[in-house]
Coordinates of C-alpha atoms in Angstrom, one line a residue:
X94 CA 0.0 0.0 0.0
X95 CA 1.2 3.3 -0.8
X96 CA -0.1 6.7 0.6
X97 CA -1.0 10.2 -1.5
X98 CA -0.6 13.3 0.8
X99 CA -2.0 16.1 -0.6
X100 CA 0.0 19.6 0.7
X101 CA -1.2 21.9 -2.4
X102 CA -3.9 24.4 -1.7
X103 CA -3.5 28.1 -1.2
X104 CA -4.7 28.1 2.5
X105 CA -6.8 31.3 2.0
X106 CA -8.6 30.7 5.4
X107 CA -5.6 31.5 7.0
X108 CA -4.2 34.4 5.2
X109 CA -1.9 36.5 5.6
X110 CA 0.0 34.0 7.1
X111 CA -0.1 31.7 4.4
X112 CA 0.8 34.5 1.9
X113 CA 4.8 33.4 2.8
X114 CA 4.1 30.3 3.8
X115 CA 2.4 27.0 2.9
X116 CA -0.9 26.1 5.5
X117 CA 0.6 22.3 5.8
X118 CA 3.5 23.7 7.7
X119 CA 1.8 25.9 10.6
X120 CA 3.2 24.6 13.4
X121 CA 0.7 23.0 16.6
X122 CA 2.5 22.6 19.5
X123 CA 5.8 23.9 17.6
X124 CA 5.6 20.8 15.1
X125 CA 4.1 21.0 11.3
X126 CA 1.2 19.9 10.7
X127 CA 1.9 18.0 7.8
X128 CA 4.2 16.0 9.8
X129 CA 1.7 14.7 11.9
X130 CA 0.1 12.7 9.0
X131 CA 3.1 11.9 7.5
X132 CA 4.0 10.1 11.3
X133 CA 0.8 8.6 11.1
X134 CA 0.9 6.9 7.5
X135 CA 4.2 5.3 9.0
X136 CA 3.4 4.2 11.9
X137 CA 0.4 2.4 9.8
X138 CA 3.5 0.6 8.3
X139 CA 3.4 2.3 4.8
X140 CA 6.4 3.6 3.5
X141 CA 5.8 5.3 -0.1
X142 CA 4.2 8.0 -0.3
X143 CA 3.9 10.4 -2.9
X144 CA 3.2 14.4 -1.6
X145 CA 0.8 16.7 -4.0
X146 CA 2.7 19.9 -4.2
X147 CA 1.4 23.4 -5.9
X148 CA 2.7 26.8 -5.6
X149 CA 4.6 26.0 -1.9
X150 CA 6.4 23.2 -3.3
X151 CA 9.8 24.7 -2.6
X152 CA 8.6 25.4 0.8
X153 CA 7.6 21.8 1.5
X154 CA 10.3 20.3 0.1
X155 CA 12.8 21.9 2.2
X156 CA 10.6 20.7 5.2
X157 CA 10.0 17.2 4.3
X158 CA 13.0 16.3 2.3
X159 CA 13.0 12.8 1.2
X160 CA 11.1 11.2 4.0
X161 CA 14.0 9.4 6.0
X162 CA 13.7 11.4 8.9
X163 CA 9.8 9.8 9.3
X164 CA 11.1 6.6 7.9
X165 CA 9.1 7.4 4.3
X166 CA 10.3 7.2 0.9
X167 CA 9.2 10.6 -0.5
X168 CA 7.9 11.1 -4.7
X169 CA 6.8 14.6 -5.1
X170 CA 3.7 15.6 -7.8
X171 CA 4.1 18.6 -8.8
X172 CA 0.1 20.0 -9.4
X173 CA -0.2 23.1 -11.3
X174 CA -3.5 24.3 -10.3
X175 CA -6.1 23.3 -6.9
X176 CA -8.5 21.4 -9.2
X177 CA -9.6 19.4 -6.9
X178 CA -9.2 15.8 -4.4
X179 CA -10.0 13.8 -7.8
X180 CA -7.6 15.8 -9.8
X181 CA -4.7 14.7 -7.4
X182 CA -5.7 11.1 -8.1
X183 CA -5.4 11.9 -11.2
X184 CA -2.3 13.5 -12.1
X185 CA -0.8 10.6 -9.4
X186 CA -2.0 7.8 -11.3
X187 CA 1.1 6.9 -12.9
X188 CA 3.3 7.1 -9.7
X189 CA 0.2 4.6 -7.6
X190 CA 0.3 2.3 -10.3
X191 CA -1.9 -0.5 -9.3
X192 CA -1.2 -0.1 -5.6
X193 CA -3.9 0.1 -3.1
X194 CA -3.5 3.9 -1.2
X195 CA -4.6 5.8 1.9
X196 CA -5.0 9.6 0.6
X197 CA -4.4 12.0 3.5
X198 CA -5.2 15.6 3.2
X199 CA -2.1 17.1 4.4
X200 CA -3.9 20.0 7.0
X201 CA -5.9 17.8 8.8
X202 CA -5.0 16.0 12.3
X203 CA -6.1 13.0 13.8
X204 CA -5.9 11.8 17.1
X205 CA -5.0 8.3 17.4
X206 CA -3.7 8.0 13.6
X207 CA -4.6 5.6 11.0
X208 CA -3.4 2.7 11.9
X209 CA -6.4 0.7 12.4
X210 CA -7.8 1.6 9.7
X211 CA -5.1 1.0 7.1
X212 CA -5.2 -2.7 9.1
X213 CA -9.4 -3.0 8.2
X214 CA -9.0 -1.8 4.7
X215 CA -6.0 -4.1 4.1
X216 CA -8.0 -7.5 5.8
X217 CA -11.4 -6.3 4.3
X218 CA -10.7 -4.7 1.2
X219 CA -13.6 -2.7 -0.1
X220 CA -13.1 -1.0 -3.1
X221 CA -13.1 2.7 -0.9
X222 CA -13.2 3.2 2.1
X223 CA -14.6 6.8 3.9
X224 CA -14.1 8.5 7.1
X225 CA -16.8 10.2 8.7
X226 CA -17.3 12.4 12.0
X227 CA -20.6 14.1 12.9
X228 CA -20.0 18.2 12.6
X229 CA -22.3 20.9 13.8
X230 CA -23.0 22.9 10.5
X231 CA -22.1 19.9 7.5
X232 CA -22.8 22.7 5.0
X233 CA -18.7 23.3 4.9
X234 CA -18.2 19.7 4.3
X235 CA -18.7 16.7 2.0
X236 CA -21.5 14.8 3.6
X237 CA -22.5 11.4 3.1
X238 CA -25.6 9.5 3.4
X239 CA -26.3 6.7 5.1
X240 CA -28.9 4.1 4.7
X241 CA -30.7 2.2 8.0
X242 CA -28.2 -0.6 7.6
X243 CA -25.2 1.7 7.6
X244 CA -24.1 1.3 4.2
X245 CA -23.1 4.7 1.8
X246 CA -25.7 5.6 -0.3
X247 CA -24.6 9.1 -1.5
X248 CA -22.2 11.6 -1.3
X249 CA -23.0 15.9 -1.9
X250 CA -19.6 18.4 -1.6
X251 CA -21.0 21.2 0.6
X252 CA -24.3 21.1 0.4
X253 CA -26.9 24.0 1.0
X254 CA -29.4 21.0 2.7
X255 CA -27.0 18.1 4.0
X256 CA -29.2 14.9 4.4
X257 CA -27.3 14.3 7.9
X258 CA -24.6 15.6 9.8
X259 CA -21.9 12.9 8.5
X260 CA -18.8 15.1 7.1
X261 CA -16.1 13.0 5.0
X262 CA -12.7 13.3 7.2
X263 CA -9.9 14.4 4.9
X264 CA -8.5 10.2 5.2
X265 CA -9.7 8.2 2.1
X266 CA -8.4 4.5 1.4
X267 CA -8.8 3.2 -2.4
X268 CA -8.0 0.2 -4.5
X269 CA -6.9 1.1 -8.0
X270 CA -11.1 1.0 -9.3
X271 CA -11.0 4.7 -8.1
X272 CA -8.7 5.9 -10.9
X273 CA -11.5 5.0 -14.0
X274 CA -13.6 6.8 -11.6
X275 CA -11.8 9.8 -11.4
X276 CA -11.5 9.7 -15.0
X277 CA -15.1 9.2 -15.9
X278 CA -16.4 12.4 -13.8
X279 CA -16.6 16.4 -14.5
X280 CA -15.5 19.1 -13.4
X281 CA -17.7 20.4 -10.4
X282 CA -19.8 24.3 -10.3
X283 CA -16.6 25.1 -8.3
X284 CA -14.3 24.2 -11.7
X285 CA -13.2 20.8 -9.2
X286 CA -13.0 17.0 -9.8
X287 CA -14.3 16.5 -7.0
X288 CA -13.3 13.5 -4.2
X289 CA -16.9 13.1 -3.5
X290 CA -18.3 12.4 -7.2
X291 CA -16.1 10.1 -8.3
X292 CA -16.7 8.0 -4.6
X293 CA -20.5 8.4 -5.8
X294 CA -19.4 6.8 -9.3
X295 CA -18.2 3.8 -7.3
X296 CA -21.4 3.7 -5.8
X297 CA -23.6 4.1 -8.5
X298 CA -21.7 1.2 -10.0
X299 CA -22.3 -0.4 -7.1
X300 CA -19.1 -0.8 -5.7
X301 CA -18.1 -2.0 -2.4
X302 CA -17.9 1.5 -0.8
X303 CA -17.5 1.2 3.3
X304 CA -17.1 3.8 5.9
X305 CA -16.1 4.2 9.1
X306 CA -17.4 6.7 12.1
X307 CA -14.8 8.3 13.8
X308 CA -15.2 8.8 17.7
X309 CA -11.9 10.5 18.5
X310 CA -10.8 14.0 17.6
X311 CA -10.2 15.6 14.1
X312 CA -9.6 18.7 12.7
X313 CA -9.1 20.2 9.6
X314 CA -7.1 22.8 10.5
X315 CA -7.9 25.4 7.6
X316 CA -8.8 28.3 10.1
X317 CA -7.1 30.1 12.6
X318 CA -9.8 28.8 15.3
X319 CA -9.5 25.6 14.4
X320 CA -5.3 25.5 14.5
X321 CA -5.7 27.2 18.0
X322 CA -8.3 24.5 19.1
X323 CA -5.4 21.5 17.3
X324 CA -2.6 23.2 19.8
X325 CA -4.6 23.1 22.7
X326 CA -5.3 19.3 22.2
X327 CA -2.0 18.7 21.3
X328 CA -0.6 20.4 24.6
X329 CA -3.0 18.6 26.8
X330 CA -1.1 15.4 25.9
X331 CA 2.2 16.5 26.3
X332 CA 4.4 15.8 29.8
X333 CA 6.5 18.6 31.2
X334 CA 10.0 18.8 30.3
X335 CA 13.0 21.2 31.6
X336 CA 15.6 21.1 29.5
X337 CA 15.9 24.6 29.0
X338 CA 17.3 27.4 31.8
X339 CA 15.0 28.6 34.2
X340 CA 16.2 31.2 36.5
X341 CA 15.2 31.5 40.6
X342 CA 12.9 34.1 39.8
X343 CA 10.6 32.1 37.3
X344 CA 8.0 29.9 37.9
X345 CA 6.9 26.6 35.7
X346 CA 3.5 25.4 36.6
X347 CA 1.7 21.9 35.1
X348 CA 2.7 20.4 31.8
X349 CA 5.3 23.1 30.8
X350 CA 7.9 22.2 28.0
X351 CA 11.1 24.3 27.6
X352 CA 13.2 23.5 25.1
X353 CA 16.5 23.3 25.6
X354 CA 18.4 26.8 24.9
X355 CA 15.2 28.5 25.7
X356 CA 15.5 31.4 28.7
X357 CA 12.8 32.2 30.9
X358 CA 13.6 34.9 33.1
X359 CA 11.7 36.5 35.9
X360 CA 8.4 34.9 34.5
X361 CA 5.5 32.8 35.2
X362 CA 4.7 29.9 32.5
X363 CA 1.3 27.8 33.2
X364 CA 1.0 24.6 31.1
X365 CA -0.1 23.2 28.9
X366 CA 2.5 25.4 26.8
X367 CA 5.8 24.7 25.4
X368 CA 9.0 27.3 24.7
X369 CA 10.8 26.6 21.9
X370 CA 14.6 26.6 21.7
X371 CA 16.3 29.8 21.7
X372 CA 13.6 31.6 22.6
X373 CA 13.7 33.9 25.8
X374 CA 11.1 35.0 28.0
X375 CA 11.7 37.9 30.2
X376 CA 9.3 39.7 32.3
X377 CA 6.4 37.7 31.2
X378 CA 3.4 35.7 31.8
X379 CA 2.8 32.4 29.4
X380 CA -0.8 30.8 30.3
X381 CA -2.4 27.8 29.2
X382 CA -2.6 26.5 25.7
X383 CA 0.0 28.4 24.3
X384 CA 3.6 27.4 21.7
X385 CA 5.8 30.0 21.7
X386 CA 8.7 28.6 18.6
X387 CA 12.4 29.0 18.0
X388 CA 14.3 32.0 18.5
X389 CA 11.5 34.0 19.9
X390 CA 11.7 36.8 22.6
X391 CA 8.6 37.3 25.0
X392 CA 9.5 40.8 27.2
X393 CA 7.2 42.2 29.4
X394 CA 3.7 41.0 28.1
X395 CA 1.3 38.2 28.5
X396 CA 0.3 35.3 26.3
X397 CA -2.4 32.8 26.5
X398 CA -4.2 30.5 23.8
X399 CA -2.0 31.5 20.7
X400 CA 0.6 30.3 18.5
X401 CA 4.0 31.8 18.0
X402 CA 5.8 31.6 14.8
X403 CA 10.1 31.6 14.7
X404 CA 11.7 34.5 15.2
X405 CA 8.7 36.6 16.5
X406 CA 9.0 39.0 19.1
X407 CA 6.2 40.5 21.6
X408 CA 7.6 43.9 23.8
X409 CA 5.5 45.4 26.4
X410 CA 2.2 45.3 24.9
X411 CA 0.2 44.3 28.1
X412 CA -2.2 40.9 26.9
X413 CA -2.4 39.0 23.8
X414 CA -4.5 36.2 23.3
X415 CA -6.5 33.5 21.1
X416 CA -3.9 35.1 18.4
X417 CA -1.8 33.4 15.8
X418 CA 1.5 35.6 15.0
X419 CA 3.5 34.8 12.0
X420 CA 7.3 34.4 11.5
X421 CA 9.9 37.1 12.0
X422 CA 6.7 39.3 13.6
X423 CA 7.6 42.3 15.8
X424 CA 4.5 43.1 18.3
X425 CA 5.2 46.5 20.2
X426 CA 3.8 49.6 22.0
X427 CA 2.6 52.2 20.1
X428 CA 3.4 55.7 21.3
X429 CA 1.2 57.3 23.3
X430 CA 1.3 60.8 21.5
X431 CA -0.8 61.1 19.1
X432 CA -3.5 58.8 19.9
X433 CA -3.9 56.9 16.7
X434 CA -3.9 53.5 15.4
X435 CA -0.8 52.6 12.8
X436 CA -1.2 49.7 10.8
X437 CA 0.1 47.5 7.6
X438 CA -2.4 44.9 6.9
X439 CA -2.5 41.8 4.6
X440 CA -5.2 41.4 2.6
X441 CA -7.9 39.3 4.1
X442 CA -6.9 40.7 7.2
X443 CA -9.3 40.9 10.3
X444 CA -8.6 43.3 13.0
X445 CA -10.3 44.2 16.3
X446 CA -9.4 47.4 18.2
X447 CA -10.3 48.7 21.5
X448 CA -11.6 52.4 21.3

Protein backbone atom coordinates (compact mmCIF):
# COMPACT_ATOMS: atom_id res chain seq x y z
CA UNK A 1 0.00 0.00 0.00
CA UNK A 2 1.24 3.34 -0.75
CA UNK A 3 -0.12 6.67 0.56
CA UNK A 4 -0.97 10.23 -1.47
CA UNK A 5 -0.57 13.30 0.83
CA UNK A 6 -1.99 16.09 -0.62
CA UNK A 7 0.04 19.57 0.66
CA UNK A 8 -1.20 21.93 -2.43
CA UNK A 9 -3.86 24.37 -1.74
CA UNK A 10 -3.53 28.07 -1.22
CA UNK A 11 -4.74 28.05 2.50
CA UNK A 12 -6.84 31.31 1.97
CA UNK A 13 -8.61 30.66 5.43
CA UNK A 14 -5.56 31.46 7.00
CA UNK A 15 -4.17 34.42 5.17
CA UNK A 16 -1.89 36.48 5.65
CA UNK A 17 0.01 34.00 7.06
CA UNK A 18 -0.14 31.75 4.40
CA UNK A 19 0.82 34.52 1.93
CA UNK A 20 4.79 33.37 2.78
CA UNK A 21 4.08 30.32 3.80
CA UNK A 22 2.35 27.00 2.89
CA UNK A 23 -0.87 26.14 5.50
CA UNK A 24 0.63 22.30 5.82
CA UNK A 25 3.52 23.71 7.70
CA UNK A 26 1.82 25.93 10.57
CA UNK A 27 3.17 24.63 13.42
CA UNK A 28 0.65 22.99 16.55
CA UNK A 29 2.48 22.58 19.48
CA UNK A 30 5.76 23.94 17.63
CA UNK A 31 5.61 20.76 15.08
CA UNK A 32 4.11 21.00 11.33
CA UNK A 33 1.18 19.91 10.66
CA UNK A 34 1.87 17.98 7.84
CA UNK A 35 4.16 16.04 9.83
CA UNK A 36 1.72 14.72 11.91
CA UNK A 37 0.11 12.74 9.01
CA UNK A 38 3.08 11.92 7.48
CA UNK A 39 4.02 10.08 11.29
CA UNK A 40 0.81 8.63 11.15
CA UNK A 41 0.93 6.90 7.53
CA UNK A 42 4.24 5.35 8.97
CA UNK A 43 3.39 4.16 11.89
CA UNK A 44 0.43 2.41 9.82
CA UNK A 45 3.52 0.58 8.30
CA UNK A 46 3.39 2.31 4.82
CA UNK A 47 6.36 3.61 3.53
CA UNK A 48 5.77 5.27 -0.10
CA UNK A 49 4.23 7.97 -0.26
CA UNK A 50 3.86 10.44 -2.87
CA UNK A 51 3.21 14.43 -1.59
CA UNK A 52 0.77 16.68 -3.97
CA UNK A 53 2.70 19.93 -4.18
CA UNK A 54 1.41 23.35 -5.86
CA UNK A 55 2.74 26.78 -5.55
CA UNK A 56 4.59 26.05 -1.91
CA UNK A 57 6.39 23.15 -3.35
CA UNK A 58 9.79 24.74 -2.56
CA UNK A 59 8.56 25.44 0.83
CA UNK A 60 7.63 21.80 1.51
CA UNK A 61 10.33 20.28 0.12
CA UNK A 62 12.80 21.87 2.25
CA UNK A 63 10.55 20.71 5.17
CA UNK A 64 9.98 17.20 4.34
CA UNK A 65 12.96 16.32 2.25
CA UNK A 66 13.04 12.83 1.15
CA UNK A 67 11.15 11.16 3.97
CA UNK A 68 14.02 9.40 5.96
CA UNK A 69 13.65 11.44 8.94
CA UNK A 70 9.81 9.83 9.27
CA UNK A 71 11.08 6.60 7.93
CA UNK A 72 9.11 7.38 4.28
CA UNK A 73 10.30 7.22 0.87
CA UNK A 74 9.19 10.61 -0.52
CA UNK A 75 7.93 11.12 -4.72
CA UNK A 76 6.80 14.59 -5.07
CA UNK A 77 3.74 15.62 -7.80
CA UNK A 78 4.12 18.59 -8.75
CA UNK A 79 0.08 19.98 -9.40
CA UNK A 80 -0.24 23.11 -11.34
CA UNK A 81 -3.51 24.27 -10.26
CA UNK A 82 -6.12 23.29 -6.93
CA UNK A 83 -8.46 21.37 -9.19
CA UNK A 84 -9.58 19.45 -6.90
CA UNK A 85 -9.17 15.83 -4.42
CA UNK A 86 -9.95 13.84 -7.82
CA UNK A 87 -7.59 15.77 -9.81
CA UNK A 88 -4.65 14.67 -7.37
CA UNK A 89 -5.69 11.07 -8.05
CA UNK A 90 -5.44 11.87 -11.24
CA UNK A 91 -2.32 13.49 -12.08
CA UNK A 92 -0.75 10.61 -9.37
CA UNK A 93 -1.98 7.85 -11.33
CA UNK A 94 1.12 6.89 -12.90
CA UNK A 95 3.33 7.10 -9.73
CA UNK A 96 0.21 4.64 -7.64
CA UNK A 97 0.26 2.34 -10.27
CA UNK A 98 -1.88 -0.52 -9.30
CA UNK A 99 -1.18 -0.15 -5.63
CA UNK A 100 -3.89 0.07 -3.06
CA UNK A 101 -3.54 3.90 -1.24
CA UNK A 102 -4.57 5.78 1.88
CA UNK A 103 -4.98 9.55 0.59
CA UNK A 104 -4.39 12.02 3.49
CA UNK A 105 -5.21 15.57 3.23
CA UNK A 106 -2.05 17.10 4.41
CA UNK A 107 -3.87 20.04 7.01
CA UNK A 108 -5.93 17.77 8.76
CA UNK A 109 -5.03 15.98 12.31
CA UNK A 110 -6.08 13.00 13.81
CA UNK A 111 -5.86 11.84 17.12
CA UNK A 112 -4.96 8.30 17.37
CA UNK A 113 -3.73 8.04 13.61
CA UNK A 114 -4.57 5.57 11.03
CA UNK A 115 -3.44 2.71 11.86
CA UNK A 116 -6.42 0.65 12.41
CA UNK A 117 -7.78 1.55 9.71
CA UNK A 118 -5.14 1.00 7.13
CA UNK A 119 -5.21 -2.74 9.13
CA UNK A 120 -9.41 -2.97 8.23
CA UNK A 121 -8.95 -1.80 4.67
CA UNK A 122 -5.98 -4.06 4.11
CA UNK A 123 -7.96 -7.46 5.80
CA UNK A 124 -11.45 -6.25 4.29
CA UNK A 125 -10.68 -4.67 1.19
CA UNK A 126 -13.57 -2.66 -0.15
CA UNK A 127 -13.09 -1.03 -3.10
CA UNK A 128 -13.13 2.66 -0.86
CA UNK A 129 -13.19 3.25 2.08
CA UNK A 130 -14.58 6.82 3.94
CA UNK A 131 -14.15 8.51 7.07
CA UNK A 132 -16.83 10.20 8.74
CA UNK A 133 -17.28 12.35 11.96
CA UNK A 134 -20.56 14.14 12.86
CA UNK A 135 -19.96 18.21 12.63
CA UNK A 136 -22.32 20.89 13.78
CA UNK A 137 -22.99 22.88 10.50
CA UNK A 138 -22.12 19.88 7.53
CA UNK A 139 -22.80 22.72 5.01
CA UNK A 140 -18.72 23.30 4.92
CA UNK A 141 -18.16 19.68 4.32
CA UNK A 142 -18.66 16.71 2.03
CA UNK A 143 -21.49 14.79 3.63
CA UNK A 144 -22.53 11.42 3.11
CA UNK A 145 -25.61 9.52 3.43
CA UNK A 146 -26.35 6.68 5.10
CA UNK A 147 -28.88 4.15 4.67
CA UNK A 148 -30.71 2.15 8.03
CA UNK A 149 -28.22 -0.59 7.61
CA UNK A 150 -25.18 1.69 7.58
CA UNK A 151 -24.12 1.33 4.19
CA UNK A 152 -23.05 4.67 1.80
CA UNK A 153 -25.72 5.65 -0.26
CA UNK A 154 -24.58 9.11 -1.50
CA UNK A 155 -22.22 11.65 -1.26
CA UNK A 156 -22.96 15.88 -1.88
CA UNK A 157 -19.58 18.41 -1.55
CA UNK A 158 -21.01 21.22 0.59
CA UNK A 159 -24.31 21.10 0.45
CA UNK A 160 -26.87 24.03 1.02
CA UNK A 161 -29.42 21.03 2.67
CA UNK A 162 -27.02 18.08 3.95
CA UNK A 163 -29.21 14.95 4.38
CA UNK A 164 -27.28 14.32 7.87
CA UNK A 165 -24.59 15.65 9.82
CA UNK A 166 -21.89 12.85 8.53
CA UNK A 167 -18.75 15.06 7.11
CA UNK A 168 -16.10 13.01 4.95
CA UNK A 169 -12.72 13.32 7.20
CA UNK A 170 -9.88 14.36 4.90
CA UNK A 171 -8.45 10.21 5.16
CA UNK A 172 -9.67 8.19 2.09
CA UNK A 173 -8.37 4.55 1.36
CA UNK A 174 -8.78 3.18 -2.44
CA UNK A 175 -7.96 0.25 -4.48
CA UNK A 176 -6.86 1.08 -8.02
CA UNK A 177 -11.06 0.99 -9.25
CA UNK A 178 -10.97 4.66 -8.14
CA UNK A 179 -8.68 5.85 -10.92
CA UNK A 180 -11.52 4.97 -14.02
CA UNK A 181 -13.60 6.79 -11.59
CA UNK A 182 -11.82 9.80 -11.42
CA UNK A 183 -11.49 9.69 -14.99
CA UNK A 184 -15.14 9.19 -15.86
CA UNK A 185 -16.36 12.42 -13.85
CA UNK A 186 -16.56 16.39 -14.51
CA UNK A 187 -15.52 19.10 -13.41
CA UNK A 188 -17.75 20.39 -10.37
CA UNK A 189 -19.81 24.32 -10.33
CA UNK A 190 -16.55 25.09 -8.26
CA UNK A 191 -14.29 24.16 -11.68
CA UNK A 192 -13.18 20.79 -9.18
CA UNK A 193 -12.97 17.01 -9.82
CA UNK A 194 -14.26 16.53 -6.97
CA UNK A 195 -13.27 13.46 -4.25
CA UNK A 196 -16.89 13.12 -3.55
CA UNK A 197 -18.27 12.44 -7.23
CA UNK A 198 -16.08 10.08 -8.28
CA UNK A 199 -16.67 8.04 -4.60
CA UNK A 200 -20.49 8.40 -5.84
CA UNK A 201 -19.43 6.77 -9.31
CA UNK A 202 -18.22 3.77 -7.28
CA UNK A 203 -21.45 3.65 -5.80
CA UNK A 204 -23.56 4.14 -8.53
CA UNK A 205 -21.70 1.23 -10.03
CA UNK A 206 -22.35 -0.39 -7.08
CA UNK A 207 -19.14 -0.80 -5.67
CA UNK A 208 -18.06 -1.99 -2.43
CA UNK A 209 -17.92 1.55 -0.76
CA UNK A 210 -17.49 1.22 3.27
CA UNK A 211 -17.10 3.77 5.88
CA UNK A 212 -16.13 4.20 9.13
CA UNK A 213 -17.44 6.70 12.05
CA UNK A 214 -14.79 8.26 13.84
CA UNK A 215 -15.25 8.81 17.69
CA UNK A 216 -11.87 10.50 18.47
CA UNK A 217 -10.79 13.98 17.63
CA UNK A 218 -10.15 15.57 14.06
CA UNK A 219 -9.61 18.70 12.70
CA UNK A 220 -9.12 20.21 9.64
CA UNK A 221 -7.11 22.85 10.45
CA UNK A 222 -7.91 25.38 7.62
CA UNK A 223 -8.84 28.33 10.09
CA UNK A 224 -7.09 30.15 12.57
CA UNK A 225 -9.84 28.79 15.30
CA UNK A 226 -9.46 25.61 14.40
CA UNK A 227 -5.35 25.46 14.54
CA UNK A 228 -5.66 27.18 18.05
CA UNK A 229 -8.28 24.55 19.08
CA UNK A 230 -5.37 21.45 17.28
CA UNK A 231 -2.56 23.20 19.76
CA UNK A 232 -4.62 23.06 22.67
CA UNK A 233 -5.28 19.29 22.16
CA UNK A 234 -1.97 18.65 21.31
CA UNK A 235 -0.62 20.35 24.61
CA UNK A 236 -3.00 18.55 26.79
CA UNK A 237 -1.05 15.35 25.92
CA UNK A 238 2.23 16.50 26.33
CA UNK A 239 4.41 15.82 29.79
CA UNK A 240 6.45 18.57 31.23
CA UNK A 241 9.99 18.83 30.29
CA UNK A 242 12.98 21.24 31.61
CA UNK A 243 15.61 21.12 29.49
CA UNK A 244 15.88 24.55 29.00
CA UNK A 245 17.29 27.43 31.85
CA UNK A 246 15.01 28.59 34.22
CA UNK A 247 16.24 31.18 36.48
CA UNK A 248 15.21 31.49 40.58
CA UNK A 249 12.92 34.14 39.82
CA UNK A 250 10.59 32.15 37.28
CA UNK A 251 7.97 29.89 37.90
CA UNK A 252 6.88 26.58 35.70
CA UNK A 253 3.52 25.36 36.64
CA UNK A 254 1.69 21.91 35.06
CA UNK A 255 2.72 20.45 31.78
CA UNK A 256 5.34 23.13 30.76
CA UNK A 257 7.91 22.20 28.01
CA UNK A 258 11.10 24.32 27.58
CA UNK A 259 13.23 23.54 25.08
CA UNK A 260 16.52 23.32 25.58
CA UNK A 261 18.43 26.83 24.87
CA UNK A 262 15.20 28.53 25.71
CA UNK A 263 15.54 31.43 28.72
CA UNK A 264 12.83 32.16 30.94
CA UNK A 265 13.56 34.88 33.11
CA UNK A 266 11.68 36.53 35.88
CA UNK A 267 8.44 34.86 34.45
CA UNK A 268 5.49 32.82 35.18
CA UNK A 269 4.68 29.86 32.51
CA UNK A 270 1.31 27.84 33.21
CA UNK A 271 1.00 24.62 31.11
CA UNK A 272 -0.10 23.19 28.95
CA UNK A 273 2.50 25.36 26.85
CA UNK A 274 5.84 24.67 25.40
CA UNK A 275 9.05 27.29 24.66
CA UNK A 276 10.83 26.57 21.92
CA UNK A 277 14.55 26.61 21.66
CA UNK A 278 16.35 29.76 21.73
CA UNK A 279 13.65 31.60 22.57
CA UNK A 280 13.68 33.87 25.79
CA UNK A 281 11.09 34.98 28.05
CA UNK A 282 11.70 37.86 30.24
CA UNK A 283 9.30 39.65 32.27
CA UNK A 284 6.43 37.71 31.22
CA UNK A 285 3.35 35.74 31.84
CA UNK A 286 2.76 32.39 29.36
CA UNK A 287 -0.83 30.79 30.30
CA UNK A 288 -2.38 27.79 29.17
CA UNK A 289 -2.58 26.49 25.68
CA UNK A 290 -0.03 28.44 24.30
CA UNK A 291 3.57 27.40 21.68
CA UNK A 292 5.80 29.95 21.73
CA UNK A 293 8.73 28.61 18.64
CA UNK A 294 12.38 28.99 18.03
CA UNK A 295 14.32 32.04 18.50
CA UNK A 296 11.47 34.04 19.87
CA UNK A 297 11.65 36.85 22.58
CA UNK A 298 8.65 37.30 25.05
CA UNK A 299 9.50 40.75 27.18
CA UNK A 300 7.17 42.15 29.37
CA UNK A 301 3.67 41.01 28.08
CA UNK A 302 1.26 38.23 28.49
CA UNK A 303 0.30 35.28 26.30
CA UNK A 304 -2.43 32.84 26.53
CA UNK A 305 -4.16 30.50 23.81
CA UNK A 306 -2.01 31.52 20.74
CA UNK A 307 0.60 30.31 18.49
CA UNK A 308 4.02 31.84 18.04
CA UNK A 309 5.78 31.60 14.82
CA UNK A 310 10.06 31.60 14.67
CA UNK A 311 11.73 34.51 15.18
CA UNK A 312 8.71 36.58 16.54
CA UNK A 313 9.04 38.96 19.06
CA UNK A 314 6.23 40.48 21.57
CA UNK A 315 7.62 43.90 23.77
CA UNK A 316 5.53 45.38 26.44
CA UNK A 317 2.16 45.35 24.90
CA UNK A 318 0.19 44.30 28.07
CA UNK A 319 -2.17 40.89 26.93
CA UNK A 320 -2.40 39.04 23.75
CA UNK A 321 -4.50 36.21 23.33
CA UNK A 322 -6.50 33.50 21.13
CA UNK A 323 -3.91 35.06 18.38
CA UNK A 324 -1.82 33.41 15.83
CA UNK A 325 1.48 35.55 15.01
CA UNK A 326 3.46 34.84 12.05
CA UNK A 327 7.35 34.37 11.51
CA UNK A 328 9.85 37.06 12.05
CA UNK A 329 6.74 39.34 13.59
CA UNK A 330 7.60 42.34 15.79
CA UNK A 331 4.53 43.13 18.28
CA UNK A 332 5.23 46.49 20.24
CA UNK A 333 3.82 49.57 22.00
CA UNK A 334 2.57 52.21 20.09
CA UNK A 335 3.41 55.71 21.29
CA UNK A 336 1.20 57.26 23.33
CA UNK A 337 1.33 60.82 21.47
CA UNK A 338 -0.81 61.09 19.06
CA UNK A 339 -3.54 58.76 19.94
CA UNK A 340 -3.87 56.92 16.74
CA UNK A 341 -3.87 53.49 15.44
CA UNK A 342 -0.77 52.58 12.78
CA UNK A 343 -1.25 49.69 10.78
CA UNK A 344 0.10 47.45 7.58
CA UNK A 345 -2.36 44.92 6.93
CA UNK A 346 -2.49 41.80 4.57
CA UNK A 347 -5.17 41.42 2.56
CA UNK A 348 -7.93 39.31 4.13
CA UNK A 349 -6.92 40.67 7.20
CA UNK A 350 -9.26 40.90 10.27
CA UNK A 351 -8.64 43.26 12.98
CA UNK A 352 -10.33 44.16 16.35
CA UNK A 353 -9.45 47.36 18.24
CA UNK A 354 -10.34 48.73 21.53
CA UNK A 355 -11.59 52.40 21.30
Amino acid sequence: MKALVLSGGAGTRLRPITHTSAKQLVPVANKAVLFYGLESIAAAGITEVGVVVGDTAEEIREAVGDGSKFGLEITYIPQERPLGLAHAVLIARDYLGDDDFVMYLGDNFIVGGITDLVEEFTRTRPDAQILLTRVSDPRAFGVAELDPSGQVIGLEEKPERPKSDLALVGVYLFTPVIHEAVRAIRPSWRGELEITHAIQHLIDARADVRSAVIKGYWKDTGNVGDMLEVNRTVLEGRDRRIDGEVDAGSETIGRVVVEAGARIVNSRIVGPAVIGSGTEVRDSYVGPFTSIAENCRITDSEVEFSIVLRDSSIDGVGRIENSLIGRHVRVTTAPSVPSAHRLVLGDHSKVQIHT
